[in-house]
Coordinates of C-alpha atoms in Angstrom, one line a residue:
X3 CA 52.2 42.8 90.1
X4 CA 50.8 45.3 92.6
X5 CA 53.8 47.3 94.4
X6 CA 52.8 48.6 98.1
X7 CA 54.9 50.2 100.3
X8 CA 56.1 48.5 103.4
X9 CA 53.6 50.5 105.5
X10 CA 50.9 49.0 103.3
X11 CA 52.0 45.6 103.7
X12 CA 52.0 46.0 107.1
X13 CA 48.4 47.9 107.4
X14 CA 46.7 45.0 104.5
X15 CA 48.6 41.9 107.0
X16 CA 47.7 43.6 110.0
X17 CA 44.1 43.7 108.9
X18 CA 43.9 40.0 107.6
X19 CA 45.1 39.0 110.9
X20 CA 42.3 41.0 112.9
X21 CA 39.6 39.6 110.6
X22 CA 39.2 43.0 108.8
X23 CA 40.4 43.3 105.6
X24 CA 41.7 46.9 104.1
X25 CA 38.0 47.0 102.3
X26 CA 35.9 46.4 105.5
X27 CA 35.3 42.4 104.7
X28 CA 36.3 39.6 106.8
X29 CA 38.6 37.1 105.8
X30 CA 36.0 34.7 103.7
X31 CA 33.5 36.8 102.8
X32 CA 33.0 37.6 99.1
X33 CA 32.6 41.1 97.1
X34 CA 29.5 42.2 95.6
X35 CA 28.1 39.9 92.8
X36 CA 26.6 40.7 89.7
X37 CA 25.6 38.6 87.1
X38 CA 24.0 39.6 83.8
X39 CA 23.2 37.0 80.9
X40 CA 22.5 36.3 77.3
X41 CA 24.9 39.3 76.5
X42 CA 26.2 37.8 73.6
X43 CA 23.1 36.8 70.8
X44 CA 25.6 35.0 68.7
X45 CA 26.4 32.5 71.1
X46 CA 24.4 29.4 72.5
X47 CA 24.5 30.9 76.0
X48 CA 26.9 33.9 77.2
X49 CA 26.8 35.4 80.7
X50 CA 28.9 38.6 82.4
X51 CA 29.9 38.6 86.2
X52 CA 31.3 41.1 88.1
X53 CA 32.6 40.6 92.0
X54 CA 34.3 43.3 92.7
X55 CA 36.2 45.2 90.2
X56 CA 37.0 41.4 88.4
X57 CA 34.6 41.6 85.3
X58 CA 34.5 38.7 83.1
X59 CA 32.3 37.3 80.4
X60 CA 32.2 33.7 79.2
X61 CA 30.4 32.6 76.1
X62 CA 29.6 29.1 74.8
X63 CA 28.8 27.5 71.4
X64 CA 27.7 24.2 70.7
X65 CA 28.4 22.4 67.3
X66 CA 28.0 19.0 66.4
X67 CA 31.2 16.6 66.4
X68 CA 32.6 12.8 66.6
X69 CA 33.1 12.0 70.3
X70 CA 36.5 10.5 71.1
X71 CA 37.0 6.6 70.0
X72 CA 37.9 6.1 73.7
X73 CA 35.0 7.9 75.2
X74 CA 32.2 6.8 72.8
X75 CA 29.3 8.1 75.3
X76 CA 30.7 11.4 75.8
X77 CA 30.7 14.6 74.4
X78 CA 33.7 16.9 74.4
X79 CA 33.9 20.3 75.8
X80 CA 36.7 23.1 75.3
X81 CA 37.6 26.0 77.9
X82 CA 40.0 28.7 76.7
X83 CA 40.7 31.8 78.5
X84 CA 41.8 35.6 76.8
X85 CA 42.9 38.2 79.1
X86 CA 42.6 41.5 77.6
X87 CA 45.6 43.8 77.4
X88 CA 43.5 46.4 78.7
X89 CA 42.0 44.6 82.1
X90 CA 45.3 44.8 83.6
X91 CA 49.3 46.5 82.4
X92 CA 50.5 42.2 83.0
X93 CA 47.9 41.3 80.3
X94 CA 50.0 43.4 77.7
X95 CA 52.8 40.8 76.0
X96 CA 53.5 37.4 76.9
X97 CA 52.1 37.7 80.4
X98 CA 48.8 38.0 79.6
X99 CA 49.3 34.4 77.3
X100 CA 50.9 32.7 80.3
X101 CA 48.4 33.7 82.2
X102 CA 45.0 33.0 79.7
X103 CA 46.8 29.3 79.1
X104 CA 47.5 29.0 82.9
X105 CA 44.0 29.9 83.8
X106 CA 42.2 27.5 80.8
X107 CA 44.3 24.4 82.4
X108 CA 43.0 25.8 85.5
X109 CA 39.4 25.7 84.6
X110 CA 39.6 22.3 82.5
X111 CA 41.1 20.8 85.8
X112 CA 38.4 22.4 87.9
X113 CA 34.9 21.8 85.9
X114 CA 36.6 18.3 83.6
X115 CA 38.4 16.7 85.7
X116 CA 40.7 13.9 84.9
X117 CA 41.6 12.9 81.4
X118 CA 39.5 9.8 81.8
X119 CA 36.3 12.5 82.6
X120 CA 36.3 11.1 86.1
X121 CA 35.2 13.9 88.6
X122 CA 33.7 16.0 86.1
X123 CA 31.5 19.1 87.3
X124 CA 30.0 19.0 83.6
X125 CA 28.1 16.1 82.2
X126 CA 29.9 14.9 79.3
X127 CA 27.3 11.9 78.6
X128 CA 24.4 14.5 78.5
X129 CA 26.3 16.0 75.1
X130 CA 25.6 12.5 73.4
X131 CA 23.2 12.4 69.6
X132 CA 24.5 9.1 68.7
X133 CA 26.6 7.3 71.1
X134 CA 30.4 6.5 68.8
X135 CA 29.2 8.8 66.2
X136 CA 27.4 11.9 66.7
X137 CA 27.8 14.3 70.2
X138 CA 28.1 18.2 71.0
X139 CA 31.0 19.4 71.1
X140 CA 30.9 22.5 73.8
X141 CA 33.4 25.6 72.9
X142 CA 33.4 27.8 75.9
X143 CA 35.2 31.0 75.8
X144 CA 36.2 33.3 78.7
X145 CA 36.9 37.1 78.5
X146 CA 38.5 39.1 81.1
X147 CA 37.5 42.5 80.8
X148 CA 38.9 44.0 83.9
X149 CA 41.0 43.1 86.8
X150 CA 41.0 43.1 90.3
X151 CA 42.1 39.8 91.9
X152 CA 40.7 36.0 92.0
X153 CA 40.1 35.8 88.5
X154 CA 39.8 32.0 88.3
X155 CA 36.4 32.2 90.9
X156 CA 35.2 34.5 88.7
X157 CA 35.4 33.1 85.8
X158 CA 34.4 29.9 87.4
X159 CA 31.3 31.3 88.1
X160 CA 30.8 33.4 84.4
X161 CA 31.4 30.0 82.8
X162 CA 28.4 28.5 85.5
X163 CA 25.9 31.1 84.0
X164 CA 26.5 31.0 80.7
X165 CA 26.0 26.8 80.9
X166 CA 22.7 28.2 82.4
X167 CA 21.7 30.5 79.7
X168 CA 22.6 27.7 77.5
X169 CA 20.0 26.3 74.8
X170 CA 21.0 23.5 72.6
X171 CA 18.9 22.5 69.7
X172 CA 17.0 19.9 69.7
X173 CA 18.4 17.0 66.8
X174 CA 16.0 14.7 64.9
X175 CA 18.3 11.9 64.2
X176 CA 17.3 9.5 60.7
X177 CA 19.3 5.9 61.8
X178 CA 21.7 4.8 59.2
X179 CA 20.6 2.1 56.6
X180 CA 23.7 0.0 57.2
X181 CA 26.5 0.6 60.2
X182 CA 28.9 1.8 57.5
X183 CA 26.5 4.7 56.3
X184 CA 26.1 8.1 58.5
X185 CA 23.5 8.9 60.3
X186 CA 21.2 12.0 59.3
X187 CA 20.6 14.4 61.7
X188 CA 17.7 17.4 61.2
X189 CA 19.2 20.3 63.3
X190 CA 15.8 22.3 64.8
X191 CA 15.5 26.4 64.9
X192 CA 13.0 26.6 66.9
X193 CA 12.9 23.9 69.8
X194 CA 16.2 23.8 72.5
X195 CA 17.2 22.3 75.5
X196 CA 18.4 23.4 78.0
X197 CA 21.6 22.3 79.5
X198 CA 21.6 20.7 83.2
X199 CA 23.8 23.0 85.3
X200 CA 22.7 21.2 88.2
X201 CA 25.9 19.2 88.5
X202 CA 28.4 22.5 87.6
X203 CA 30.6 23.5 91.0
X204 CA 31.6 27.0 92.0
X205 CA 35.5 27.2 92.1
X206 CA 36.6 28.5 95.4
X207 CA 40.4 30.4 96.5
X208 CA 41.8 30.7 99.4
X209 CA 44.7 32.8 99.1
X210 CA 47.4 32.6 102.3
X211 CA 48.6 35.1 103.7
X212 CA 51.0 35.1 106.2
X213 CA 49.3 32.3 108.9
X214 CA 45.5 33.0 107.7
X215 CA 44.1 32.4 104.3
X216 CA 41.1 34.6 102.7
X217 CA 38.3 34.3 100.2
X218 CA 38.2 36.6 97.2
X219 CA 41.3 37.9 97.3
X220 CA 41.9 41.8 95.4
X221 CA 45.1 41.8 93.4
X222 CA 46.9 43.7 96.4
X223 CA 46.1 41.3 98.8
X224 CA 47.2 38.6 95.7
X225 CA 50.8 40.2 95.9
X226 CA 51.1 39.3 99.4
X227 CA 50.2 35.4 98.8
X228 CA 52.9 32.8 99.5
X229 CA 50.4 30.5 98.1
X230 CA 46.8 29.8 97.1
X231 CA 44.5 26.8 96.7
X232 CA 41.4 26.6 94.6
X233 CA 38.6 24.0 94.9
X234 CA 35.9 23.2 92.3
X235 CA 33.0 22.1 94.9
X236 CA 29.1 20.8 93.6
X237 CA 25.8 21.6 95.7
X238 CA 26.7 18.0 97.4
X239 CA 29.9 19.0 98.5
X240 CA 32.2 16.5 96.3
X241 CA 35.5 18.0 95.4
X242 CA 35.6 17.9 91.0
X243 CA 38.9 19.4 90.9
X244 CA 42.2 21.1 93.3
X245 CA 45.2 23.5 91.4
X246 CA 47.5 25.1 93.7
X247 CA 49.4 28.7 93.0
X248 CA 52.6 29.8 94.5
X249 CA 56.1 29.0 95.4
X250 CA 55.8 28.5 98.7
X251 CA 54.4 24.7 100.0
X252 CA 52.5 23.6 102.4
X253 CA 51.7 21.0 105.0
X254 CA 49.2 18.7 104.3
X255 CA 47.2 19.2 107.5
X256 CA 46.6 22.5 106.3
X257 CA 45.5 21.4 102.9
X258 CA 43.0 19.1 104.0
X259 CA 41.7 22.2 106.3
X260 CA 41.7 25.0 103.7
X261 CA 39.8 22.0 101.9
X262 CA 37.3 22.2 104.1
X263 CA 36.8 25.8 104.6
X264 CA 36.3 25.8 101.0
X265 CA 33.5 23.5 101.3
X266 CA 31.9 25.6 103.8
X267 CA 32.4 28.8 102.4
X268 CA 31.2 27.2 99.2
X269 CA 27.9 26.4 100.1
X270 CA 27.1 29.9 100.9
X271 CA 28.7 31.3 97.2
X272 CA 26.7 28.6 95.4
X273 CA 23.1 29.9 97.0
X274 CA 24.0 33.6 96.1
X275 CA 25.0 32.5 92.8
X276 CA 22.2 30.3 91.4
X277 CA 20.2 33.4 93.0
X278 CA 22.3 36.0 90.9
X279 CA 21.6 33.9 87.6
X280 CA 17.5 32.9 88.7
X281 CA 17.5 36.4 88.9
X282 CA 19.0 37.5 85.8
X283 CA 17.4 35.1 83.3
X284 CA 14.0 36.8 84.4
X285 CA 15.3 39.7 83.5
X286 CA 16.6 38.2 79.9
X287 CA 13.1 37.2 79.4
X288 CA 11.7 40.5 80.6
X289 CA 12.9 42.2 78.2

């Protein structure tokens, strides 16, 4: 938790409501972005992403698994969040578990959706070998290195990249002689697919403060939230998930229109974004 003096409370709320925030930036308008990707070779796909002082890097793995009996034509995917005791003096102890197991519910809830898979940002039937019996199973892992506020946008958008950067290998599959027997599968080396990120959302907070909410929130103006809503919105606009922070509650008229700021504001962070990552996979294959 950030401590500011009353005279800073004032000066950071007095700001928000002027439309000029204690860094120069309006109320919805984002930090800096940087993205960088295939940072880790060990993983499938890997990505880093900066905004602001909020550093973050998520890596994914793929291995081959048995989809669930209830969901035979999907594949199964995995988010889990560590918070380094060094990004932050509330990572050290138990609140930096609470807060790595608050922010993988988060993100399963933002990019899965509902247990049934409805809603999903990611595309669960594109992870199918053999439908019942063989799929990829998809471990992503996030890493918060440093930070400085709206961690759960920026890991939304790590987690975006590294799907990008993402090859899977391609699988020969041998059909079974009999429905009893398993089928073989020849894992390639050489040839890999990439994975459709076409469908993945940008997550988006709005953090209230006082009678006006803001975009990318810092961790001081985080301290001065009575509550924050985060959106996981696609390219068409669709809502794939909703979490809500804080203690305070809040109408549903202003709900639905925080909703649709976040829509709007949206549209703007997934151009820069896919822009960021174009950008840095030329790079990657630069060098």
């Amino acid at each position: 938790m950030v401590g500011l003096s009353s005279g800073e409370k004032h000066f950071l709320q007095g700001g928000i409501a002027q439309d000029l925030r204690s860094d120069g930036r309006k109320r919805l308008t984002y930090r800096p972005i940087s993205v960088e990707t295939g940072v880790i070779p060990q993983a499938n796909g890997s990505a880093r992403v900066r905004i602001g002082a909020t550093d973050v890097i998520a890596s994914v793995k793929a291995e081959l698994g048995k989809p669930n009996p209830l969901q035979p034509s999907k594949g199964k995917v995995s988010i889990y969040v560590d918070c380094s005791p060094t990004a932050a003096p509330i990572f050290q102890g138990r609140g930096g578990e609470e807060l790595s197991a608050e922010l993988s519910v988060a993100l399963q809830r933002s990019l899965l959706g509902g247990k049934s898979g409805a809603g999903a940002g990611i595309d669960l039937s594109a992870l199918i070998v053999v439908e019942g019996k063989i799929c990829w199973d998809l471990y992503i892992d996030g890493l918060v290195l440093s930070s400085d506020g709206n961690l759960l946008d920026v890991l939304g958008a790590a987690i975006k990249a590294a799907l990008s950067n993402t090859g899977i290998p391609k699988v020969n599959v041998n059909a079974a002689t009999s429905p009893e027997d398993s089928a073989e599968v020849d894992i390639s080396d050489e040839e890999f697919l990439k994975f459709d990120t076409s469908g993945v959302p940008v997550i988006v907070t709005l953090t209230k403060i006082g009678r006006h909410y803001i975009a990318d929130a810092t961790s001081e103006e985080e301290s001065q939230m009575s509550s924050a809503i985060s959106c996981s919105i696609n390219k068409h606009g669709h809502i794939c998930g909703l979490t809500k922070r804080g203690s305070a509650g809040l109408d549903p008229s202003v709900i639905l229109d925080m909703i649709s700021v976040s829509k709007h504001v949206s549209e703007q962070l997934m151009i820069e974004l896919d822009s960021k990552i174009s950008a840095a996979e030329a790079c990657e294959d630069e060098s």
